[in-house]
Coordinates of C-alpha atoms in Angstrom, one line a residue:
Chain I
M1 CA 39.4 134.7 105.0
Q2 CA 38.8 131.1 106.0
A3 CA 36.5 130.7 103.6
D4 CA 39.5 131.4 100.7
F5 CA 41.1 129.2 102.4
A6 CA 38.6 126.4 102.1
E7 CA 38.4 127.5 98.2
L8 CA 42.5 127.1 97.8
T9 CA 42.5 123.7 99.8
S10 CA 39.6 122.2 97.7
K11 CA 40.7 124.0 94.1
L12 CA 44.7 122.5 95.0
A13 CA 42.9 119.3 95.5
S14 CA 41.6 119.4 92.4
G15 CA 44.3 119.7 90.7
D16 CA 44.3 123.6 90.2
T17 CA 48.1 124.3 89.4
R18 CA 47.2 128.0 89.9
A19 CA 45.8 127.3 93.0
L20 CA 48.8 125.1 94.1
A21 CA 51.4 127.6 93.1
R22 CA 49.2 130.5 94.7
A23 CA 49.4 127.8 98.0
I24 CA 53.0 127.3 98.1
T25 CA 54.2 131.0 98.0
L26 CA 51.9 131.7 101.0
V27 CA 54.2 129.1 102.8
E28 CA 57.3 129.9 101.5
N29 CA 57.0 133.5 102.4
E30 CA 54.9 132.6 105.9
Q31 CA 51.9 135.2 104.1
P32 CA 49.6 135.7 107.2
G33 CA 47.6 132.7 107.8
F34 CA 49.7 130.1 106.4
A35 CA 50.1 128.0 109.7
R36 CA 45.8 128.1 109.2
L37 CA 46.2 126.9 105.4
L38 CA 48.3 124.1 106.3
E39 CA 46.2 122.9 109.1
S40 CA 43.4 123.0 106.6
L41 CA 45.0 120.8 104.4
D42 CA 44.7 117.0 103.9
V43 CA 48.1 115.6 103.5
K44 CA 48.1 112.1 101.4
N45 CA 50.8 109.6 101.5
T46 CA 52.4 110.6 98.3
P47 CA 55.6 108.4 97.7
V48 CA 58.0 111.1 98.1
I49 CA 61.7 110.4 95.4
G50 CA 64.7 112.4 97.3
F51 CA 67.6 112.8 94.4
T52 CA 71.0 113.8 95.7
G53 CA 74.9 113.6 95.2
A54 CA 77.6 116.2 94.4
P55 CA 76.8 119.0 91.6
G56 CA 78.4 117.6 87.9
A57 CA 77.1 114.0 89.0
G58 CA 74.1 114.5 86.4
K59 CA 71.0 114.8 89.3
S60 CA 69.0 117.2 86.7
S61 CA 69.3 115.2 83.7
L62 CA 68.3 112.2 86.1
V63 CA 65.3 113.6 87.0
N64 CA 64.3 114.4 83.6
A65 CA 64.2 111.1 82.5
V66 CA 62.6 109.7 85.6
V67 CA 59.9 112.2 84.8
D68 CA 59.8 111.4 81.1
H69 CA 59.0 107.9 81.9
L70 CA 56.7 107.9 85.0
E71 CA 54.5 110.8 82.7
R72 CA 54.5 107.9 79.6
E73 CA 52.8 106.1 82.7
G74 CA 50.2 108.2 83.1
K75 CA 51.1 109.4 86.3
K76 CA 51.3 113.3 87.6
I77 CA 54.6 114.2 89.4
A78 CA 55.7 117.6 91.1
V79 CA 59.2 118.1 91.4
L80 CA 60.8 120.5 93.7
M81 CA 64.2 121.4 93.3
I82 CA 65.8 122.6 95.9
D83 CA 68.6 125.6 95.6
P84 CA 71.1 126.1 98.2
S85 CA 71.6 129.7 97.0
S86 CA 75.1 129.2 97.2
P87 CA 76.7 131.9 94.9
F88 CA 78.8 128.4 93.5
N89 CA 76.0 126.7 92.3
R90 CA 73.1 129.4 91.0
G91 CA 74.9 129.2 87.5
A92 CA 74.8 125.2 87.4
F93 CA 71.2 124.9 88.5
L94 CA 69.9 127.5 86.3
G95 CA 71.5 126.0 83.6
D96 CA 69.5 122.6 85.1
R97 CA 66.4 124.2 85.0
L98 CA 66.3 125.5 81.2
R99 CA 67.3 121.7 80.6
M100 CA 63.6 120.6 82.3
A101 CA 62.3 122.9 80.5
G102 CA 60.6 121.1 78.0
H103 CA 58.4 119.5 80.9
F104 CA 56.7 123.4 81.7
L105 CA 54.4 122.4 79.0
S106 CA 53.2 119.4 80.6
Q107 CA 49.7 119.5 82.5
N108 CA 50.9 116.1 84.4
V109 CA 54.3 117.7 85.6
F110 CA 54.1 120.4 88.4
M111 CA 57.7 122.1 89.1
R112 CA 58.3 124.2 91.5
S113 CA 62.4 125.5 93.0
M114 CA 62.4 126.2 96.3
A115 CA 65.8 128.7 97.8
T116 CA 66.6 127.9 101.1
R117 CA 68.8 129.8 103.1
G118 CA 71.3 126.4 103.1
S119 CA 72.4 127.4 107.0
M120 CA 72.4 125.5 109.9
G121 CA 69.2 123.1 109.9
G122 CA 67.8 125.7 107.6
L123 CA 67.0 123.5 104.8
A124 CA 64.0 121.0 106.8
P125 CA 61.1 123.2 108.1
K126 CA 60.1 124.8 105.3
V127 CA 60.8 122.0 102.8
F128 CA 58.6 120.1 104.8
E129 CA 55.6 122.6 104.9
V130 CA 56.1 122.9 101.1
A131 CA 56.0 118.7 100.5
D132 CA 53.1 118.6 102.4
V133 CA 51.2 121.0 100.0
L134 CA 52.4 119.3 97.5
K135 CA 51.4 116.1 98.6
A136 CA 47.9 117.8 99.3
A137 CA 47.5 117.7 95.4
P138 CA 46.6 115.2 93.0
Y139 CA 49.9 114.2 92.7
D140 CA 51.5 110.3 92.0
Y141 CA 55.0 111.0 92.6
I142 CA 57.5 114.1 94.5
L143 CA 60.5 114.3 93.3
I144 CA 63.0 116.3 95.4
E145 CA 66.5 117.2 94.0
T146 CA 68.8 119.1 95.8
V147 CA 72.7 120.1 95.3
G148 CA 74.2 117.6 97.6
I149 CA 76.4 120.2 99.7
G150 CA 76.8 119.4 103.4
Q151 CA 73.5 119.0 105.7
S152 CA 70.8 119.4 103.0
E153 CA 72.0 115.7 102.0
T154 CA 71.0 113.8 105.0
E155 CA 68.2 116.3 105.7
I156 CA 66.6 115.2 102.3
A157 CA 66.6 111.6 103.5
A158 CA 64.6 112.7 106.5
L159 CA 61.9 114.1 103.8
A160 CA 62.1 111.1 101.2
D161 CA 60.6 107.7 100.9
T162 CA 63.2 106.3 98.9
T163 CA 66.5 108.5 98.5
V164 CA 68.3 107.8 95.2
L165 CA 72.2 108.9 95.8
V166 CA 73.3 110.3 92.3
L167 CA 77.4 109.4 91.5
T168 CA 79.7 109.3 88.8
P169 CA 82.4 106.8 87.7
E170 CA 85.0 109.2 89.0
A171 CA 83.4 110.2 92.3
G172 CA 85.7 107.0 94.3
D173 CA 87.0 109.5 96.5
D174 CA 83.9 111.3 97.3
I175 CA 83.2 107.3 98.7
Q176 CA 86.3 107.1 100.9
T177 CA 86.1 110.7 102.2
S178 CA 82.8 110.6 102.5
K179 CA 81.9 112.3 106.3
S180 CA 78.0 113.6 106.0
G181 CA 77.1 110.1 106.3
V182 CA 75.3 110.6 102.5
M183 CA 76.3 106.8 101.4
E184 CA 74.6 105.8 104.6
I185 CA 71.1 107.4 104.1
A186 CA 71.0 106.5 100.6
D187 CA 68.7 103.7 100.1
I188 CA 69.9 103.6 96.1
Y189 CA 73.2 103.9 94.8
V190 CA 73.4 105.5 91.1
V191 CA 75.7 105.3 88.9
N192 CA 75.0 107.7 86.0
K193 CA 77.2 108.5 83.3
A194 CA 78.1 104.8 83.4
D195 CA 79.4 105.1 79.9
R196 CA 82.4 106.9 81.0
E197 CA 85.7 104.3 82.1
G198 CA 85.7 103.6 85.0
A199 CA 81.9 102.9 85.6
D200 CA 82.7 99.1 86.4
T201 CA 85.1 99.5 89.4
M202 CA 82.7 102.0 90.3
Y203 CA 79.9 100.1 90.5
R204 CA 81.8 97.0 91.9
N205 CA 83.0 98.8 95.0
L206 CA 79.6 100.5 95.8
A207 CA 77.6 96.5 95.1
E208 CA 80.6 95.5 97.5
L209 CA 80.0 98.4 100.2
S210 CA 76.1 98.0 99.8
H211 CA 76.4 94.2 100.5
R212 CA 78.8 94.6 103.7
H213 CA 76.0 96.8 105.1
A214 CA 73.2 95.2 104.1
T215 CA 70.2 94.2 106.7
T216 CA 67.6 91.5 106.2
N217 CA 65.3 94.5 104.8
W218 CA 67.5 95.7 102.4
E219 CA 70.6 95.4 100.2
I220 CA 71.2 99.1 98.7
P221 CA 70.8 98.2 94.6
V222 CA 73.4 99.5 92.4
I223 CA 71.6 100.9 89.1
K224 CA 73.8 102.2 86.0
T225 CA 72.5 104.7 84.1
V226 CA 73.5 106.7 81.5
A227 CA 70.5 109.8 81.9
T228 CA 71.4 111.8 78.8
Q229 CA 70.3 108.9 77.0
D230 CA 67.8 107.4 79.0
K231 CA 69.8 104.5 79.7
G232 CA 69.3 102.4 83.3
I233 CA 65.8 104.6 84.1
D234 CA 63.8 101.2 84.0
L235 CA 65.7 99.4 86.1
L236 CA 66.2 102.5 88.4
L237 CA 62.1 102.8 88.6
D238 CA 62.1 99.3 89.6
A239 CA 64.6 99.5 92.4
I240 CA 62.6 102.5 93.5
A241 CA 59.0 100.6 93.4
A242 CA 61.3 97.5 95.3
H243 CA 61.9 100.0 97.9
M244 CA 58.7 101.4 98.5
K245 CA 57.5 98.2 98.8
T246 CA 59.3 97.2 101.9
N247 CA 57.6 96.9 105.0
H248 CA 60.0 99.4 107.0
L249 CA 58.7 102.4 105.3
P250 CA 55.7 102.7 107.6
A251 CA 58.2 103.1 110.4
R252 CA 60.3 105.2 109.2
R253 CA 57.5 107.6 108.4
L254 CA 56.3 107.1 111.8
R255 CA 59.7 108.6 113.0
L256 CA 60.2 111.1 110.3
L257 CA 56.6 112.3 111.2
A258 CA 57.4 112.6 115.0
A259 CA 60.8 113.7 114.5
K260 CA 59.0 117.0 112.7
A261 CA 56.3 117.2 115.2
G262 CA 58.8 117.5 117.7
M263 CA 60.9 120.8 116.1
M264 CA 57.3 122.2 115.7
I265 CA 55.9 121.5 118.9
R266 CA 59.6 122.9 120.8
A267 CA 58.7 126.1 118.8
L268 CA 55.5 126.5 119.7
K269 CA 56.4 126.1 123.5
T270 CA 58.8 128.3 123.2
R271 CA 57.4 130.8 121.0
N272 CA 57.5 134.3 123.2
L273 CA 60.5 132.8 124.8
D274 CA 62.6 136.5 123.0
D275 CA 65.6 137.1 125.0
A276 CA 64.9 141.1 124.9
R277 CA 61.8 139.6 127.2
I278 CA 64.0 137.9 129.1
E279 CA 66.5 140.4 130.0
E280 CA 63.9 142.7 131.1
A281 CA 62.9 140.4 133.4
L282 CA 66.2 139.9 134.8
K283 CA 67.0 143.4 135.3
A284 CA 64.1 143.9 137.7
A285 CA 65.1 140.5 139.4
T286 CA 68.9 141.2 139.4
D287 CA 68.0 144.0 141.5
E288 CA 67.1 141.7 144.3
P289 CA 69.8 140.9 147.2
D290 CA 69.3 137.6 146.8
F291 CA 69.3 136.8 142.9
N292 CA 69.8 133.4 141.6
L293 CA 69.9 132.7 138.3
Y294 CA 68.6 128.9 138.6
R295 CA 65.5 130.3 140.6
F296 CA 64.9 132.8 138.3
V297 CA 64.7 129.9 135.7
K298 CA 62.3 127.8 137.3
T299 CA 60.1 131.1 138.0
F300 CA 60.2 132.1 134.7
A301 CA 59.3 129.0 133.1
G302 CA 56.7 128.5 135.1
Chain K
M1 CA 70.4 116.4 151.9
Q2 CA 69.4 119.8 151.9
A3 CA 71.2 119.8 155.0
D4 CA 74.0 118.7 153.1
F5 CA 74.0 120.9 150.3
A6 CA 73.5 124.1 153.1
E7 CA 76.3 122.6 154.5
L8 CA 78.7 122.4 151.3
T9 CA 77.8 125.8 149.9
S10 CA 78.4 127.8 153.3
K11 CA 81.9 125.5 153.3
L12 CA 82.7 126.6 149.6
A13 CA 81.3 130.4 150.6
S14 CA 84.1 130.6 153.1
G15 CA 87.5 129.3 151.6
D16 CA 87.0 125.4 151.9
T17 CA 88.6 124.5 148.9
R18 CA 87.7 120.7 149.4
A19 CA 84.0 122.0 149.3
L20 CA 84.5 123.9 146.4
A21 CA 86.6 120.5 144.5
R22 CA 83.5 118.3 145.9
A23 CA 80.9 121.0 144.5
I24 CA 82.2 120.9 141.3
T25 CA 82.6 117.8 140.9
L26 CA 78.8 117.6 141.7
V27 CA 77.4 119.9 139.3
E28 CA 80.2 118.7 136.4
N29 CA 78.8 115.3 137.1
E30 CA 75.3 116.0 137.5
Q31 CA 75.0 114.0 140.4
P32 CA 71.8 113.8 142.2
G33 CA 71.1 117.6 143.3
F34 CA 73.1 119.4 142.0
A35 CA 70.7 121.9 140.3
R36 CA 69.7 122.2 144.1
L37 CA 73.0 123.2 144.8
L38 CA 73.4 125.4 142.0
E39 CA 69.8 127.1 143.1
S40 CA 71.5 127.7 146.6
L41 CA 74.9 129.3 146.0
D42 CA 75.3 132.7 146.1
V43 CA 76.6 134.0 143.1
K44 CA 79.0 137.2 143.5
N45 CA 79.9 139.3 140.5
T46 CA 83.8 138.0 140.8
P47 CA 85.7 139.4 137.4
V48 CA 86.4 136.7 134.8
I49 CA 89.2 137.1 132.5
G50 CA 88.7 135.0 129.2
F51 CA 92.0 133.6 127.1
T52 CA 92.4 132.3 124.3
G53 CA 94.2 131.7 121.2
A54 CA 95.7 128.8 119.3
P55 CA 97.6 126.2 120.9
G56 CA 101.5 127.0 121.2
A57 CA 100.4 131.0 121.4
G58 CA 101.8 130.5 125.8
K59 CA 98.3 130.7 127.0
S60 CA 99.4 128.6 129.8
S61 CA 102.5 130.4 130.5
L62 CA 101.0 133.8 130.2
V63 CA 98.1 132.9 132.9
N64 CA 101.1 131.6 135.1
A65 CA 102.2 134.9 135.3
V66 CA 98.8 136.9 135.6
V67 CA 98.3 134.4 138.5
D68 CA 102.0 135.3 139.7
H69 CA 101.3 139.4 139.8
L70 CA 98.0 138.8 141.5
E71 CA 98.8 136.3 144.3
R72 CA 102.1 138.8 145.0
E73 CA 99.1 141.5 145.3
G74 CA 97.7 139.8 147.8
K75 CA 94.8 138.3 145.6
K76 CA 93.1 135.3 145.5
I77 CA 92.7 133.3 142.1
A78 CA 90.8 130.8 140.6
V79 CA 91.7 129.3 137.5
L80 CA 89.7 127.2 134.9
M81 CA 91.3 125.0 132.3
I82 CA 89.4 123.8 129.6
D83 CA 90.6 120.7 127.6
P84 CA 88.6 120.6 124.4
S85 CA 89.4 116.8 125.1
S86 CA 90.9 116.7 121.6
P87 CA 93.2 114.0 121.0
F88 CA 95.4 116.7 119.2
N89 CA 96.1 118.8 122.0
R90 CA 95.9 116.4 125.2
G91 CA 99.7 115.8 125.2
A92 CA 100.1 119.8 125.1
F93 CA 97.5 120.3 127.5
L94 CA 99.6 118.2 130.2
G95 CA 102.3 119.6 129.4
D96 CA 100.9 123.1 130.3
R97 CA 99.5 121.9 134.0
L98 CA 102.5 120.3 134.7
R99 CA 104.6 124.0 134.4
M100 CA 101.5 125.4 136.6
A101 CA 102.3 122.9 138.7
G102 CA 103.7 125.5 141.4
H103 CA 100.9 127.0 142.3
F104 CA 99.6 123.6 143.5
L105 CA 101.5 124.7 146.8
S106 CA 99.4 127.7 147.2
Q107 CA 96.5 128.7 149.5
N108 CA 95.3 131.6 147.3
V109 CA 95.4 130.0 144.2
F110 CA 92.8 127.0 143.1
M111 CA 93.0 125.3 139.6
R112 CA 90.6 123.1 137.6
S113 CA 90.8 121.3 134.7
M114 CA 87.1 121.0 133.1
A115 CA 86.9 118.2 130.2
T116 CA 84.2 119.3 127.3
R117 CA 82.3 117.6 124.7
G118 CA 84.1 120.1 122.1
S119 CA 80.8 119.0 120.4
M120 CA 78.6 121.5 118.9
G121 CA 77.7 123.9 121.7
G122 CA 79.2 121.6 124.2
L123 CA 81.5 124.4 125.8
A124 CA 79.0 126.3 127.6
P125 CA 76.7 125.4 129.7
K126 CA 78.8 123.0 131.7
V127 CA 81.2 125.8 132.5
F128 CA 78.6 128.3 132.7
E129 CA 77.4 126.4 135.6
V130 CA 81.3 125.1 137.3
A131 CA 82.1 129.2 137.0
D132 CA 79.2 130.2 138.7
V133 CA 80.5 127.6 141.6
L134 CA 83.6 129.3 141.6
K135 CA 81.9 132.7 141.6
A136 CA 80.2 131.7 145.0
A137 CA 83.7 131.0 146.7
P138 CA 85.5 134.1 147.8
Y139 CA 88.1 134.8 144.5
D140 CA 89.3 137.9 143.8
Y141 CA 89.2 136.8 140.0
I142 CA 88.2 134.0 138.0
L143 CA 90.7 132.8 134.9
I144 CA 89.4 130.9 132.4
E145 CA 92.0 129.6 129.9
T146 CA 90.6 127.6 126.7
V147 CA 92.3 126.1 123.9
G148 CA 91.2 127.9 120.5
I149 CA 89.9 125.6 118.6
G150 CA 87.1 126.5 116.3
Q151 CA 83.9 127.5 118.8
S152 CA 85.2 128.0 122.1
E153 CA 87.3 130.7 121.3
T154 CA 83.2 132.4 121.0
E155 CA 81.9 130.9 123.7
I156 CA 84.7 131.8 126.0
A157 CA 84.1 135.3 124.9
A158 CA 80.6 134.6 126.7
L159 CA 81.5 134.1 129.8
A160 CA 84.4 136.2 130.5
D161 CA 84.1 139.8 131.4
T162 CA 87.4 141.0 129.7
T163 CA 88.9 137.9 126.8
V164 CA 92.5 138.4 126.2
L165 CA 93.9 136.8 122.5
V166 CA 96.9 135.7 123.1
L167 CA 99.3 135.7 119.5
T168 CA 102.7 135.1 118.3
P169 CA 104.5 137.1 115.9
E170 CA 104.1 134.7 113.6
A171 CA 100.7 134.5 113.7
G172 CA 100.0 137.0 110.8
D173 CA 97.8 134.5 108.8
D174 CA 95.4 133.9 111.6
I175 CA 94.9 137.2 111.4
Q176 CA 93.6 137.3 107.5
T177 CA 92.2 134.5 107.4
S178 CA 90.3 134.3 110.7
K179 CA 86.7 133.4 110.4
S180 CA 85.8 131.9 113.9
G181 CA 85.7 135.6 115.1
V182 CA 87.9 135.7 117.8
M183 CA 89.3 139.0 116.5
E184 CA 85.9 140.4 116.8
I185 CA 85.0 138.9 120.1
A186 CA 88.6 139.7 121.7
D187 CA 88.8 142.5 124.0
I188 CA 92.5 142.9 124.6
Y189 CA 95.3 141.6 121.9
V190 CA 98.1 140.0 123.5
V191 CA 101.4 139.6 121.2
N192 CA 103.4 137.0 123.3
K193 CA 106.5 135.6 122.9
A194 CA 107.7 139.1 121.4
D195 CA 111.0 139.2 121.6
R196 CA 110.8 137.2 118.5
E197 CA 111.5 138.8 115.7
G198 CA 108.4 140.4 114.0
A199 CA 106.6 141.4 117.0
D200 CA 107.0 144.6 116.1
T201 CA 105.4 144.2 112.3
M202 CA 102.6 142.0 114.6
Y203 CA 102.2 145.3 117.2
R204 CA 101.6 147.6 114.0
N205 CA 99.1 145.4 112.5
L206 CA 97.6 144.8 115.4
A207 CA 97.1 148.2 116.4
E208 CA 95.9 149.5 113.2
L209 CA 93.1 146.8 113.2
S210 CA 92.1 147.8 117.1
H211 CA 92.4 151.7 115.8
R212 CA 89.8 150.5 112.4
H213 CA 87.6 148.9 114.5
A214 CA 87.7 151.3 118.0
T215 CA 84.1 152.2 119.4
T216 CA 83.4 155.4 121.6
N217 CA 83.5 152.9 124.6
W218 CA 87.0 151.1 124.1
E219 CA 89.7 150.7 121.7
I220 CA 91.7 147.0 122.3
P221 CA 94.6 147.8 123.4
V222 CA 97.4 145.7 122.4
I223 CA 100.1 144.2 124.3
K224 CA 103.4 143.0 124.0
T225 CA 104.4 140.6 126.4
V226 CA 106.9 137.3 127.3
A227 CA 105.5 135.3 129.4
T228 CA 108.3 133.1 130.4
Q229 CA 110.4 135.8 131.4
D230 CA 107.5 138.2 133.2
K231 CA 107.2 141.0 130.9
G232 CA 105.1 143.1 129.9
I233 CA 102.8 141.5 132.5
D234 CA 101.9 144.6 134.5
L235 CA 100.7 146.6 130.9
L236 CA 98.4 143.2 131.1
L237 CA 97.2 144.1 134.0
D238 CA 96.8 147.4 133.7
A239 CA 94.6 147.1 130.2
I240 CA 92.1 144.3 132.0
A241 CA 91.3 146.8 134.7
A242 CA 90.8 149.7 132.5
H243 CA 88.3 147.2 130.7
M244 CA 86.6 145.7 133.5
K245 CA 85.9 149.8 134.6
T246 CA 84.1 150.5 131.1
N247 CA 80.6 151.4 131.3
H248 CA 79.4 148.6 128.9
L249 CA 80.3 146.0 131.8
P250 CA 76.9 145.5 132.8
A251 CA 74.7 145.6 130.2
R252 CA 76.6 142.8 129.0
R253 CA 76.7 140.8 132.0
L254 CA 73.3 141.2 131.8
R255 CA 73.0 140.4 128.2
L256 CA 74.7 137.1 128.7
L257 CA 73.0 136.3 132.0
A258 CA 69.9 136.8 129.8
A259 CA 71.0 134.9 127.0
K260 CA 72.1 131.8 129.2
A261 CA 68.5 132.1 131.2
G262 CA 66.6 131.7 127.4
M263 CA 68.5 128.6 127.0
M264 CA 68.4 127.5 130.7
I265 CA 64.3 128.4 129.9
R266 CA 64.0 126.5 126.5
A267 CA 65.5 123.2 128.1
L268 CA 63.4 123.4 131.0
K269 CA 60.1 124.3 128.9
T270 CA 60.5 120.9 126.7
R271 CA 62.1 118.6 129.0
N272 CA 59.7 115.6 129.1
L273 CA 59.6 116.1 125.3
D274 CA 61.0 112.9 124.1
D275 CA 60.7 112.0 120.5
A276 CA 59.7 108.3 121.7
R277 CA 56.5 109.6 123.8
I278 CA 55.6 112.1 120.2
E279 CA 56.0 108.9 118.3
E280 CA 53.5 107.4 120.6
A281 CA 50.7 110.1 120.6
L282 CA 51.3 110.0 116.8
K283 CA 50.7 106.5 116.5
A284 CA 47.7 107.0 117.9
A285 CA 46.4 110.1 116.0
T286 CA 47.5 109.0 112.9
D287 CA 45.1 106.2 113.0
E288 CA 41.7 109.4 112.6
P289 CA 40.8 109.2 109.2
D290 CA 41.1 113.5 109.6
F291 CA 44.8 113.3 110.6
N292 CA 46.4 116.5 110.2
L293 CA 50.0 117.2 111.7
Y294 CA 50.0 121.1 112.1
R295 CA 46.3 120.8 113.7
F296 CA 48.1 117.8 116.2
V297 CA 50.9 119.8 116.8
K298 CA 48.8 122.5 118.0
T299 CA 47.1 120.0 120.4
F300 CA 49.9 118.5 121.6
A301 CA 51.7 121.7 122.3
G302 CA 48.9 122.4 124.8

């Protein structure tokens, strides 16, 4: 088994996409030994670009166009599409996948979709692990696309080095009423479908918003694109490259890593604490005449 | 300090309401030694009755009437009013408190309001602890009243032996669209303000709903009351007494205790795990050439 993983790890590290797909499936489904596989990976600092935004904003077309550009530069790209498993989005998502089908033939582009439970805190842990498997493979960029509903928007930002928020000229209300914090977590704003009416107003509003919230490190650039016509993609790639060069990235990565490690350590420390076991111990303890819950807890926690 | 707590504990156990109020404040504000105080309490199995329902259903009037009845029977009652700290409800809540002012003069009724953060998972832990302090005092019943908004409705059910859901004849839509699970967690349905139009329809609908979901242990009784005119309170008290006698109560209490203990044990086990400390350790570890997050986590968790 151990030897098996060594082979799998070295194969995926050398660019074998079958090995990569197998490793992801293993981790995604928590098949036996998946934890050991993760421990054996050589996880590199592959740049991760996240794309988020409301359904219909054109995220998939934009990712598609970005992949095209990077591929032409001779880069190898892995794309992870997060499917929040909502019945409302499945149709559109399948459509998006078909639109990306052109890349399936390319040796330099690996694509994988991933269903997530979509429930509270559901996205992060598994996506994190799958992203780590991708980082152990020889890709120049990892692109993560998520349908922006609720929490997943902010969770993707916790995963990506650079988060691109994709908006349309009509998204004015979204910005005004945004409560999910997505405007705050984005590193780059894109006004996609910028050939539509209202694009300039949208652009100005975003630029003003961005300027108001600028830090010494970074003022969120606003990029106009028409992804389906391949317009504005160069500017977007420049903005991404500029953001990747800012000096706050190592600190952000460390913070992100610490948050993830904390989550994992807490889970490990409380692993065998199922309520059935606690209930069993309590049942005996409550028979004692001087039972006290607070003392019980202290003793049980050791 | 220890001696101090011994005195406080014995005073509140003997019915000293000043000592009780002081102990609650100590626990509520997590003043030094509050954990030791909780450990020193002799927490009894005082019956806890929870009252929940939408604002305007007349919960406070109903609690008021129930307190009146129990007091006339010579019982000692503690009332805990949970204030979810929402600006929308504060006004009504203060009004309710004034209506209950008559009881402030009674030796046999202890009243206390408690503000909760109202945020995710905010209600349970602190209310649990304060309820335990009340259970260490010599009361025959503890009544907990909460404004039914969101989570607090189901959380009160996790705290009470018997949960009374207070509805009005006009609450038809609430029942149809109820997503919070409050219809499921209630043990008794009350149609308050039953002198209003629609009370009989409401009664029949609830009775049908209850009958459909009846178990071998319990079919949720539906009680019509007009709390402000003291009507139907006897029937409600009979229903509460009947529910307290059902044989599923010990199992429910144990389950509840186990859930609470689990929460506390997990918190204890991960107490010193702040992200800053993890980040510090990570910073050093990531400098190693063969750093792997999954191995780091395993080592750190010990």
